[in-house]
Amino acid sequence: MRITSLPLLSLATSLVGLTAALPHADPETVLRRQSKNQEKADAVKEAFQHAWKGYTKYAFPHDELRPVSNGYGDSRNGWGASAVDALSTAIIMGDTDAVNTILDFIPKIDFTKTSEEVSLFETTIRYLAGMLSGYDLLTGPASNLVRKSDQVDELLSQSKKLANVLKFAFDTPSGVPHNNLNITGRRTDGSSTNGLAVTGTLVLEWTRLSDLTGDDEYAKLSQKAQSYLLDPKPSSGEPFPGLVGSSINIKTGEFADGMVSWDGGDDSFYEYLIKMYVYDPKRFEKYKDRWVLAAQSTIKHLQAHPKPRPDLTFLSSYNNGKKYLSSQHLTCFDGGSFLLGGSVLDRQEFIDFGLELVHGCEATYNQTLTKIGPDSWGWDPEKVPNDQKDFYERAGFYISSGNYVLRPEVIESFYYAHRITGKEIVSYRDWVWNAFVAINATCRTDSGFAAITNVNTAHGGSKDDSQESFLYAEVLKYAYLAHAEDAPWQVQEGDKNAFVYNTEAHPMRVVRS
Ligand SMILES: *[C@@H]1O[C@H](CO)[C@@H](O)[C@H](O)[C@H]1NC(C)=O
Ligand SMILES: *[C@@H]1O[C@H](CO)[C@@H](O)[C@H](O)[C@H]1NC(C)=O
Ligand SMILES: *[C@@H]1O[C@H](CO)[C@@H](O)[C@H](O)[C@H]1NC(C)=O
C-alpha cells in the first residue's frame, strides 16, 4: 500500500523513538547548546529590528515598506498593516520600544475609513488577530512590557470596532459571508460564491473576540458560516470523507464544486479545524472529528511520491476523478497541522505523516541554489519542462513558479516538528536556521527584506520591491521561537498548549476549563 513512503516513515518513527532512547546530555553540553541557540534567537531578532527600523523610517504608518526603493505601499486598506502584524512578534522578542510604538499607534487607526475594497479574510487574520493576540499576551505573560496600561484595553475596543465595521459581510441568506467589501458604502462585490479558506478561517478570531468581550454575536456569525463547511451538502461537495470542495454558494450554503486540496484557497480551513479544538476542546469537538476525517482521507487519497524520488512525500490535489501532481509553498503548513493534530490527539500515525510532509518541504528548500524553496512546483512526469529534466531527476520535482515572496509555511512546519518531536532532536531546528540564514543572505536589503524572483539562480534572480506584513508576523516569529527558550506562548506537546496560533502566527490564549 504505502510501500513508497516506507523509508521516510521508518526514519520518522526511528527519530521519534530516538527521543526517549537518548541518554541525558551532560549539563555543560546543555549549557553550550542553550547559549548557541540564544545567539541564533538574537540573530533573528536583529533581522526583525533591521526590518522594523526600515519600516518606521520609510513607511510607517502605511501598510508596508517597499524594501528596494525605500517607499511605502497601502495594500491592506492603509491602516498600518505591518505595524499591527508586527505587534505579537515584537512582544515575543521582548522589543519594548517597538511594542509601545505600536500600542501608541493602534488607538489612532480609523477602521471606518478606506478608499479600497476590504478583504474580510485578510483583515481578520492580520488586523483583528494581531490586536487580539496583543491583548492576550499583554494581559498575560508579557504584561511587563506595557508602559501605558489603558492602551492594552484599546486593543480590545479597537478589535470590536473593526468587527462591527465588517460584520455586515455575514448578512446573507445563508450566513456564509461575502469576502470583498466596500465598508463605506456597506456593499459587497455581489459574488455568488465564497472560497473555502476565506470562509473557514474566521472562526478562531471571531470566537476569541466574543469570549473576550462577553458579546456572543461575533462567535455566532462565524460559527454559523462554518456550520455549512462541517456538514457539507450536496455529497458531491465532499468527494472523500472530511475533504470538501473549494467554493460555497452564498445564498444556500451548498458547495459549488468538489475540487479538493490543501493549497492556497483551501489551506487554512483544515488548519483551523484542529486549532479550534486546541482552543477549546469542549465546544469544538466536532471540528476535531472533521479534521481527523480529512487527515485520514488525505493520507489515503492525496499523498503522492515523485517517480524519481519515491522517498519524498507531497500532497496532490483532486478534482472529478483526477489527481493533480503539483503543490505550493502555501501548502507546506500541512506538516505542522498533522504534527499539531497528532500530538494533541496522541495519534502517532499523524505525527509520522506530518514528518514526511516536513521532509518533502525541506527538499524543496535544500535542492535549490539559494536554499530557499519555490512558490509552486510539480512532479507530473508528463509535464517536466525541457530545461528542468536533470533537476527533476535529481530533486524529484520541477519548479513551476520560482519566486519566493517571504512566505512562512516551511519554517512554520519545521518549528512544529522541532517542538513536537522532542527537544533532543536538533535537525528540525537546524532546518529553521538554514532557511533563515538563506533568506537573510538572499532577500535582505538596506531597509528590510524583499521578495525574490528566482530561488534557483544565484542571488535569487532579482528583488521585487515588496515586503508583505507577514514577514514580521510569521517568518521572523517562527524562526525566533524555534531558537528561543521555552515560554508560555511556545507550542507544547500534547494537551499542554496555553496558546494557539492563528494562520498569521498570532498566538491566542486557549480556553482553560
Ligand atoms: C464604496 O461605495 C461608496 C459609496 O457608494 C463609493 O463612493 C466608493 O467609491 C466605493 N468604494 C470602493 C472601493 O469601491
Ligand atoms: C535535504 O532534505 C532532505 C529531506 O527531503 C533531508 O533528509 C536532508 O537531510 C536535507 N539536507 C540537508 C543538508 O539538510
Ligand atoms: C544577516 O545579514 C546581515 C547583513 O548582511 C549580516 O550582518 C548578519 O550577520 C546576517 N545574519 C546571519 C545570521 O547570517
Coordinates of C-alpha atoms and ligand atoms in Angstrom, one line a residue:
M1 CA 0.0 0.0 0.0
R2 CA 2.2 2.8 1.1
I3 CA 5.4 1.0 0.1
T4 CA 7.0 4.1 -1.4
S5 CA 6.7 6.0 1.8
L6 CA 8.2 3.4 4.0
P7 CA 11.8 4.6 4.0
L8 CA 10.8 8.0 5.4
L9 CA 8.1 6.6 7.6
S10 CA 10.6 4.3 9.3
L11 CA 13.1 7.2 9.5
A12 CA 10.4 9.3 11.2
T13 CA 9.4 6.6 13.5
S14 CA 13.0 5.9 14.5
L15 CA 13.6 9.6 15.1
V16 CA 10.7 9.7 17.4
G17 CA 11.9 6.5 19.1
L18 CA 15.3 8.1 19.5
T19 CA 13.9 10.9 21.7
A20 CA 13.2 8.5 24.5
A21 CA 16.4 6.5 24.0
L22 CA 18.8 9.4 24.1
P23 CA 21.0 9.5 27.2
H24 CA 20.8 12.7 29.2
A25 CA 23.3 15.2 27.9
D26 CA 25.7 16.4 30.5
P27 CA 25.0 19.9 32.0
E28 CA 27.9 21.6 30.2
T29 CA 26.7 20.3 26.7
V30 CA 23.2 21.5 27.5
L31 CA 24.5 24.9 28.5
R32 CA 26.6 25.3 25.4
R33 CA 23.7 24.3 23.2
Q34 CA 21.4 26.8 25.0
S35 CA 23.8 29.7 24.6
K36 CA 24.3 28.8 20.9
N37 CA 20.5 28.8 20.5
Q38 CA 20.3 32.1 22.3
E39 CA 22.8 33.6 19.9
K40 CA 20.7 32.3 17.0
A41 CA 17.5 33.7 18.5
D42 CA 19.3 37.1 18.9
A43 CA 20.4 36.9 15.2
V44 CA 16.7 36.5 14.2
K45 CA 15.8 39.4 16.5
E46 CA 18.5 41.5 14.8
A47 CA 16.8 40.8 11.4
F48 CA 13.4 41.8 12.9
Q49 CA 14.8 45.0 14.2
H50 CA 16.5 45.8 10.9
A51 CA 13.2 45.4 9.0
W52 CA 11.3 47.3 11.8
K53 CA 13.7 50.2 11.6
G54 CA 13.4 50.4 7.8
Y55 CA 9.6 50.3 8.1
T56 CA 9.4 53.0 10.8
K57 CA 11.9 55.2 8.8
Y58 CA 10.3 54.9 5.3
A59 CA 6.8 53.6 5.6
F60 CA 5.1 53.8 9.0
P61 CA 2.1 54.2 9.4
H62 CA 1.4 53.0 5.9
D63 CA 0.7 49.3 5.3
E64 CA 4.1 48.1 4.1
L65 CA 7.6 49.1 3.3
R66 CA 8.9 48.9 -0.3
P67 CA 12.3 47.4 0.6
V68 CA 14.2 48.2 -2.6
S69 CA 13.1 51.8 -3.3
N70 CA 12.5 52.7 0.4
G71 CA 9.0 53.8 -0.4
Y72 CA 5.7 52.5 1.0
G73 CA 2.5 50.8 -0.1
D74 CA -1.1 50.6 1.2
S75 CA -2.3 47.2 0.0
R76 CA -4.2 46.4 3.2
N77 CA -6.6 49.4 3.4
G78 CA -4.0 51.8 4.7
W79 CA -4.5 51.0 8.4
G80 CA -0.8 50.2 9.2
A81 CA -0.8 46.5 8.4
S82 CA 2.9 45.9 9.1
A83 CA 2.7 47.6 12.5
V84 CA -0.3 45.6 13.7
D85 CA 1.1 42.4 12.2
A86 CA 4.4 43.0 13.9
L87 CA 2.9 43.5 17.4
S88 CA 2.8 39.9 18.7
T89 CA 6.3 39.2 17.3
A90 CA 7.7 42.3 19.0
I91 CA 6.1 41.2 22.2
I92 CA 7.5 37.6 22.0
M93 CA 11.0 39.1 21.2
G94 CA 10.7 41.4 24.2
D95 CA 11.3 44.5 22.0
T96 CA 9.7 47.0 24.4
D97 CA 10.2 50.1 22.2
A98 CA 8.6 48.5 19.1
V99 CA 5.7 47.2 21.3
N100 CA 5.0 50.6 22.8
T101 CA 5.3 52.4 19.4
I102 CA 2.6 50.1 18.1
L103 CA 0.5 50.5 21.2
D104 CA 0.6 54.3 20.8
F105 CA -0.5 53.9 17.2
I106 CA -3.3 51.4 17.3
P107 CA -5.9 53.6 19.1
K108 CA -5.4 56.1 16.3
I109 CA -6.5 53.8 13.5
D110 CA -9.9 54.7 12.0
F111 CA -11.3 51.4 10.7
T112 CA -14.3 53.1 9.3
K113 CA -12.3 54.8 6.5
T114 CA -10.6 53.4 3.5
S115 CA -10.7 54.1 -0.2
E116 CA -10.0 50.4 -1.1
E117 CA -12.0 47.2 -1.1
V118 CA -11.7 45.3 2.2
S119 CA -11.0 41.6 2.4
L120 CA -12.9 40.1 5.3
F121 CA -10.3 37.3 5.5
E122 CA -7.1 39.3 5.3
T123 CA -8.4 41.9 7.7
T124 CA -9.4 39.2 10.2
I125 CA -6.2 37.3 10.1
R126 CA -3.8 40.3 10.2
Y127 CA -5.6 43.2 11.9
L128 CA -8.2 41.6 14.2
A129 CA -5.9 38.7 15.2
G130 CA -2.9 41.0 15.6
M131 CA -4.8 43.1 18.1
L132 CA -6.5 40.2 19.9
S133 CA -3.1 38.4 20.2
G134 CA -1.5 41.5 21.6
Y135 CA -4.3 41.8 24.1
D136 CA -3.9 38.1 25.2
L137 CA -0.1 38.4 25.5
L138 CA -0.1 41.8 27.2
T139 CA -2.8 41.0 29.7
G140 CA -1.0 37.7 30.4
P141 CA 2.6 36.6 30.3
A142 CA 4.1 39.7 28.7
S143 CA 2.3 42.4 30.8
N144 CA 5.8 43.7 32.0
L145 CA 6.4 45.3 28.5
V146 CA 3.5 47.7 28.8
R147 CA 4.1 51.4 29.5
K148 CA 0.5 52.7 29.5
S149 CA -1.9 50.1 30.6
D150 CA -5.0 51.8 29.1
Q151 CA -3.6 51.2 25.6
V152 CA -4.0 47.4 26.2
D153 CA -7.7 47.9 26.7
E154 CA -7.7 49.8 23.4
L155 CA -6.6 46.7 21.6
L156 CA -9.9 45.1 22.6
S157 CA -12.1 48.1 21.9
Q158 CA -10.5 48.6 18.5
S159 CA -11.0 44.9 17.7
K160 CA -14.7 45.3 18.5
K161 CA -14.9 48.5 16.4
L162 CA -13.3 46.7 13.5
A163 CA -15.6 43.7 13.7
N164 CA -18.6 46.0 13.9
V165 CA -17.4 47.6 10.6
L166 CA -17.0 44.2 9.0
K167 CA -20.0 42.2 10.3
F168 CA -22.4 43.2 7.6
A169 CA -20.5 40.7 5.4
F170 CA -22.4 37.9 7.1
D171 CA -25.8 39.4 6.3
T172 CA -26.6 37.0 3.5
P173 CA -29.5 34.4 3.1
S174 CA -27.3 31.5 4.4
G175 CA -24.9 33.4 6.7
V176 CA -21.9 32.4 4.5
P177 CA -20.2 35.8 4.3
H178 CA -19.0 37.8 1.3
N179 CA -15.3 38.3 1.3
N180 CA -14.8 41.5 -0.7
L181 CA -16.4 44.5 1.0
N182 CA -17.0 48.2 0.4
I183 CA -17.2 49.2 4.0
T184 CA -18.0 52.9 3.4
G185 CA -20.9 52.0 1.1
R186 CA -21.7 48.9 3.1
R187 CA -21.8 46.9 -0.1
T188 CA -20.3 43.6 -1.2
D189 CA -18.8 42.7 -4.6
G190 CA -22.0 40.7 -5.2
S191 CA -20.3 37.4 -6.0
S192 CA -22.5 34.3 -5.7
T193 CA -19.8 32.1 -4.1
N194 CA -17.2 32.4 -1.4
G195 CA -13.9 30.4 -1.1
L196 CA -13.3 27.6 1.4
A197 CA -10.3 29.2 3.1
V198 CA -11.7 32.7 3.3
T199 CA -15.0 31.4 4.7
G200 CA -13.4 28.8 7.1
T201 CA -10.6 31.0 8.6
L202 CA -12.6 33.4 10.6
V203 CA -14.0 31.3 13.4
L204 CA -11.0 31.4 15.7
E205 CA -10.6 35.2 15.7
W206 CA -14.4 36.0 15.8
T207 CA -14.9 33.4 18.6
R208 CA -12.0 34.8 20.6
L209 CA -13.5 38.3 20.3
S210 CA -16.7 37.1 21.7
D211 CA -15.0 35.2 24.5
L212 CA -13.0 38.3 25.5
T213 CA -15.9 40.8 25.3
G214 CA -18.7 38.6 26.5
D215 CA -20.8 39.6 23.4
D216 CA -21.5 36.3 21.6
E217 CA -22.6 37.9 18.3
Y218 CA -19.2 37.5 16.6
A219 CA -18.9 33.9 17.6
K220 CA -22.4 33.1 16.4
L221 CA -21.8 34.8 13.0
S222 CA -18.6 32.9 12.3
Q223 CA -19.8 29.6 13.6
K224 CA -23.0 29.8 11.6
A225 CA -20.9 30.3 8.4
Q226 CA -18.6 27.4 9.5
S227 CA -21.6 25.1 10.0
Y228 CA -22.0 24.6 6.2
L229 CA -18.4 23.5 6.0
L230 CA -18.8 21.0 8.8
D231 CA -21.9 19.4 7.3
P232 CA -21.2 19.7 3.6
K233 CA -24.0 19.4 1.1
P234 CA -24.6 18.1 -1.5
S235 CA -22.5 14.9 -1.4
S236 CA -20.5 16.0 -4.5
G237 CA -19.1 18.7 -2.2
E238 CA -17.3 16.0 -0.1
P239 CA -15.5 13.6 -2.6
F240 CA -13.7 11.9 0.3
P241 CA -14.7 11.9 4.0
G242 CA -13.7 15.2 5.5
L243 CA -12.2 16.6 2.3
V244 CA -14.5 19.2 0.8
G245 CA -14.9 21.5 -2.3
S246 CA -13.3 24.9 -2.8
S247 CA -16.3 27.2 -3.1
I248 CA -19.6 27.7 -1.4
N249 CA -22.8 29.2 -2.6
I250 CA -23.5 32.3 -0.5
K251 CA -27.3 32.0 -0.9
T252 CA -27.7 28.3 0.0
G253 CA -24.5 27.4 1.9
E254 CA -24.1 24.5 -0.5
F255 CA -20.8 23.5 -2.1
A256 CA -20.5 24.7 -5.7
D257 CA -17.7 22.2 -6.6
G258 CA -15.8 19.2 -5.4
M259 CA -12.3 20.4 -6.0
V260 CA -10.1 19.2 -3.1
S261 CA -6.6 20.4 -2.0
W262 CA -4.6 21.8 0.9
D263 CA -3.3 24.5 -1.4
G264 CA -3.8 28.2 -1.2
G265 CA -7.6 29.0 -1.3
D266 CA -8.4 25.9 0.8
D267 CA -5.5 25.5 3.2
S268 CA -6.4 27.2 6.4
F269 CA -9.9 25.7 6.6
Y270 CA -8.2 22.4 7.5
E271 CA -5.7 24.3 9.7
Y272 CA -8.5 25.8 11.8
L273 CA -10.4 22.6 12.3
I274 CA -7.8 21.2 14.7
K275 CA -6.8 24.6 16.1
M276 CA -10.4 25.2 17.2
Y277 CA -10.2 22.0 19.2
V278 CA -6.9 23.2 20.7
Y279 CA -8.6 26.5 21.5
D280 CA -11.5 24.8 23.3
P281 CA -11.9 21.0 23.2
K282 CA -15.3 21.3 24.9
R283 CA -17.0 23.4 22.3
F284 CA -15.1 22.3 19.2
E285 CA -15.0 18.5 19.4
K286 CA -16.9 18.3 16.1
Y287 CA -14.2 20.4 14.4
K288 CA -11.7 17.9 15.6
D289 CA -13.7 14.9 14.3
R290 CA -13.8 16.6 10.9
W291 CA -10.1 17.3 10.9
V292 CA -9.4 13.6 11.7
L293 CA -11.6 12.5 8.8
A294 CA -9.8 15.0 6.5
A295 CA -6.4 13.9 7.7
Q296 CA -7.2 10.2 7.2
S297 CA -8.5 10.9 3.7
T298 CA -5.5 13.0 2.9
I299 CA -3.1 10.2 3.8
K300 CA -5.2 7.8 1.7
H301 CA -6.1 9.8 -1.4
L302 CA -3.8 12.9 -1.7
Q303 CA -0.3 11.8 -0.7
A304 CA 2.0 11.4 -3.6
H305 CA 5.6 10.3 -4.2
P306 CA 7.6 11.6 -7.2
K307 CA 8.8 8.9 -9.6
P308 CA 12.5 9.7 -9.4
R309 CA 12.4 10.4 -5.6
P310 CA 9.8 7.9 -4.1
D311 CA 11.3 8.8 -0.7
L312 CA 9.6 12.2 -0.9
T313 CA 6.0 12.9 0.1
F314 CA 4.0 15.8 -1.3
L315 CA 0.2 16.5 -1.3
S316 CA -1.5 16.4 -4.7
S317 CA -4.9 17.9 -5.3
Y318 CA -8.0 16.2 -6.7
N319 CA -11.0 17.0 -8.9
N320 CA -13.5 14.8 -10.6
G321 CA -11.6 11.5 -10.5
K322 CA -8.2 13.0 -11.4
K323 CA -5.2 13.7 -9.2
Y324 CA -3.1 16.8 -9.9
L325 CA 0.6 16.4 -9.2
S326 CA 1.6 19.9 -8.0
S327 CA 1.9 21.7 -4.8
Q328 CA 2.8 25.1 -3.3
H329 CA 4.8 26.8 -0.6
L330 CA 1.5 27.8 1.0
T331 CA 0.6 24.0 1.2
C332 CA 3.6 23.4 3.4
F333 CA 1.7 24.4 6.6
D334 CA 0.4 20.8 6.2
G335 CA 3.2 19.1 8.1
G336 CA 2.7 21.5 11.0
S337 CA -1.0 20.7 11.0
F338 CA -0.5 17.0 11.1
L339 CA 2.1 17.3 13.8
L340 CA -0.1 19.5 16.0
G341 CA -3.1 17.2 15.5
G342 CA -1.0 14.1 16.1
S343 CA 0.4 15.5 19.2
V344 CA -2.8 16.9 20.7
L345 CA -4.8 13.7 19.9
D346 CA -1.8 11.4 20.7
R347 CA -2.0 9.8 17.3
Q348 CA 1.4 8.6 16.1
E349 CA 0.3 8.0 12.5
F350 CA -0.5 11.7 12.1
I351 CA 2.9 12.7 13.6
D352 CA 4.7 10.3 11.3
F353 CA 2.9 11.6 8.2
G354 CA 3.5 15.2 9.3
L355 CA 7.2 14.5 9.4
E356 CA 7.1 13.0 5.9
L357 CA 5.5 16.2 4.7
V358 CA 8.1 18.3 6.5
H359 CA 10.8 16.3 4.8
G360 CA 9.2 16.9 1.4
C361 CA 9.1 20.7 2.1
E362 CA 12.7 20.7 3.2
A363 CA 13.6 19.0 -0.1
T364 CA 12.1 22.0 -2.0
Y365 CA 14.4 24.2 0.0
N366 CA 17.7 22.3 0.1
Q367 CA 17.7 21.4 -3.7
T368 CA 17.7 25.0 -5.0
L369 CA 20.8 27.2 -5.5
T370 CA 19.6 29.8 -2.9
K371 CA 18.4 27.1 -0.4
I372 CA 15.0 28.7 -0.4
G373 CA 12.0 26.9 -1.8
P374 CA 9.9 27.9 -4.8
D375 CA 6.3 29.3 -4.7
S376 CA 5.0 26.3 -6.5
W377 CA 6.3 23.0 -8.0
G378 CA 5.1 19.9 -9.8
W379 CA 6.2 16.2 -10.2
D380 CA 4.0 15.1 -13.1
P381 CA 6.3 13.1 -15.4
E382 CA 4.3 14.3 -18.4
K383 CA 4.9 17.9 -17.7
V384 CA 8.6 18.2 -16.8
P385 CA 9.9 21.4 -18.6
N386 CA 12.7 20.5 -21.0
D387 CA 15.2 22.7 -19.3
Q388 CA 14.5 21.1 -15.9
K389 CA 14.9 17.4 -16.8
D390 CA 18.1 17.0 -14.9
F391 CA 16.9 19.0 -11.9
Y392 CA 13.7 16.8 -11.8
E393 CA 15.6 13.6 -11.9
R394 CA 17.8 14.7 -9.0
A395 CA 15.3 16.7 -6.9
G396 CA 12.1 14.8 -7.6
F397 CA 10.2 18.0 -8.7
Y398 CA 10.3 20.8 -11.2
I399 CA 9.8 24.4 -10.4
S400 CA 6.6 26.0 -11.8
S401 CA 6.9 29.4 -10.0
G402 CA 10.4 30.1 -8.9
N403 CA 9.7 33.2 -6.9
Y404 CA 9.8 33.5 -3.1
V405 CA 7.6 36.2 -1.5
L406 CA 8.8 35.8 2.1
R407 CA 6.2 33.1 2.9
P408 CA 6.4 31.4 6.3
E409 CA 4.8 27.9 5.9
V410 CA 8.0 25.8 5.6
I411 CA 9.7 27.4 8.6
E412 CA 6.3 27.1 10.4
S413 CA 6.2 23.4 9.9
F414 CA 9.8 22.9 10.9
Y415 CA 9.0 24.8 14.1
Y416 CA 6.2 22.4 14.9
A417 CA 8.4 19.4 14.1
H418 CA 11.1 20.8 16.4
R419 CA 8.6 21.4 19.3
I420 CA 6.8 18.1 18.9
T421 CA 9.4 15.5 18.2
G422 CA 11.3 16.3 21.3
K423 CA 13.9 18.8 22.3
E424 CA 16.9 16.4 21.9
I425 CA 16.4 16.1 18.1
V426 CA 18.0 19.2 16.7
S427 CA 17.7 18.6 13.0
Y428 CA 14.4 20.4 12.5
R429 CA 15.6 23.4 14.4
D430 CA 18.7 23.4 12.2
W431 CA 16.4 23.4 9.2
V432 CA 14.7 26.5 10.5
W433 CA 18.2 28.1 11.0
N434 CA 19.3 27.1 7.4
A435 CA 16.2 28.6 5.9
F436 CA 16.6 31.8 8.0
V437 CA 20.2 32.2 7.0
A438 CA 19.3 31.7 3.3
I439 CA 16.5 34.2 3.5
N440 CA 18.7 36.7 5.3
A441 CA 21.5 36.2 2.7
T442 CA 19.3 36.4 -0.4
C443 CA 16.4 38.7 0.4
R444 CA 17.9 41.3 2.7
T445 CA 18.0 44.9 1.6
D446 CA 19.3 48.1 3.3
S447 CA 15.9 48.7 4.8
G448 CA 14.2 45.3 5.1
F449 CA 13.6 42.1 3.2
A450 CA 12.5 41.8 -0.5
A451 CA 10.6 39.1 -2.4
I452 CA 12.9 37.5 -5.0
T453 CA 12.1 36.3 -8.5
N454 CA 14.0 33.0 -8.8
V455 CA 15.1 30.8 -6.0
N456 CA 17.2 28.6 -8.3
T457 CA 19.6 31.2 -9.6
A458 CA 22.5 32.8 -7.8
H459 CA 21.3 35.7 -5.5
G460 CA 17.7 34.7 -6.2
G461 CA 17.4 36.4 -9.6
S462 CA 16.2 40.0 -9.0
K463 CA 14.5 41.6 -6.0
D464 CA 10.8 42.7 -6.1
D465 CA 10.0 45.9 -4.3
S466 CA 7.7 44.2 -2.0
Q467 CA 7.7 43.1 1.7
E468 CA 4.4 41.6 2.9
S469 CA 3.5 42.3 6.5
F470 CA 3.7 38.5 7.2
L471 CA 7.5 38.8 7.2
Y472 CA 7.1 40.4 10.7
A473 CA 4.1 38.3 11.8
E474 CA 5.3 34.9 10.7
V475 CA 8.7 34.3 9.1
L476 CA 10.7 36.0 11.8
K477 CA 8.4 34.9 14.6
Y478 CA 8.7 31.2 13.9
A479 CA 12.4 31.5 13.2
Y480 CA 12.9 33.2 16.5
L481 CA 10.6 30.8 18.5
A482 CA 12.5 27.8 17.3
H483 CA 15.7 29.0 19.0
A484 CA 14.2 30.8 21.9
E485 CA 13.7 29.4 25.4
D486 CA 10.5 27.7 26.4
A487 CA 7.8 30.2 27.2
P488 CA 4.0 30.1 27.9
W489 CA 3.3 31.1 24.2
Q490 CA 5.5 28.3 22.7
V491 CA 3.8 25.4 21.0
Q492 CA 3.8 22.5 23.5
E493 CA 3.3 18.7 23.2
G494 CA 0.0 17.0 23.9
D495 CA -2.6 19.0 25.8
K496 CA -0.2 21.5 27.3
N497 CA -0.8 24.4 24.9
A498 CA -1.7 27.7 26.6
F499 CA -1.8 29.5 23.3
V500 CA -2.9 28.5 19.7
Y501 CA -1.6 30.3 16.7
N502 CA -3.9 31.8 14.1
T503 CA -3.0 31.4 10.4
E504 CA -1.0 34.6 10.5
A505 CA 1.0 33.3 13.5
H506 CA -0.7 35.4 16.1
P507 CA -1.0 33.4 19.3
M508 CA -4.3 33.5 21.1
R509 CA -4.9 32.3 24.7
V510 CA -6.8 29.0 24.7
V511 CA -9.8 28.5 26.9
R512 CA -9.0 26.6 30.1
S513 CA -11.7 24.7 31.9
Ligands
LIG1 C1 -17.8 52.3 -1.9 O1 -19.1 52.9 -2.0 C2 -19.0 54.3 -2.0 C3 -20.4 54.9 -1.8 O2 -21.4 54.2 -2.6 C4 -18.3 54.8 -3.2 O3 -18.3 56.3 -3.2 C5 -16.9 54.3 -3.2 O4 -16.2 54.7 -4.4 C6 -16.9 52.8 -3.1 N1 -15.5 52.3 -2.8 C7 -14.9 51.3 -3.5 C8 -13.6 50.9 -3.0 O5 -15.4 50.7 -4.4
LIG2 C1 17.5 17.8 2.5 O1 16.2 17.4 2.6 C2 16.1 16.0 2.9 C3 14.6 15.7 3.1 O2 13.9 15.8 1.9 C4 16.7 15.7 4.2 O3 16.6 14.4 4.5 C5 18.2 16.2 4.2 O4 18.7 16.0 5.5 C6 18.2 17.6 3.8 N1 19.6 18.0 3.7 C7 20.2 18.9 4.5 C8 21.6 19.2 4.2 O5 19.6 19.5 5.4
LIG3 C1 22.1 38.7 8.2 O1 22.6 39.6 7.2 C2 23.4 40.7 7.8 C3 23.7 41.7 6.7 O2 24.4 41.0 5.7 C4 24.6 40.2 8.5 O3 25.3 41.2 9.1 C5 24.2 39.1 9.5 O4 25.3 38.5 10.1 C6 23.3 38.1 8.9 N1 22.8 37.1 9.9 C7 23.1 35.8 9.8 C8 22.6 35.0 11.0 O5 23.6 35.3 8.9

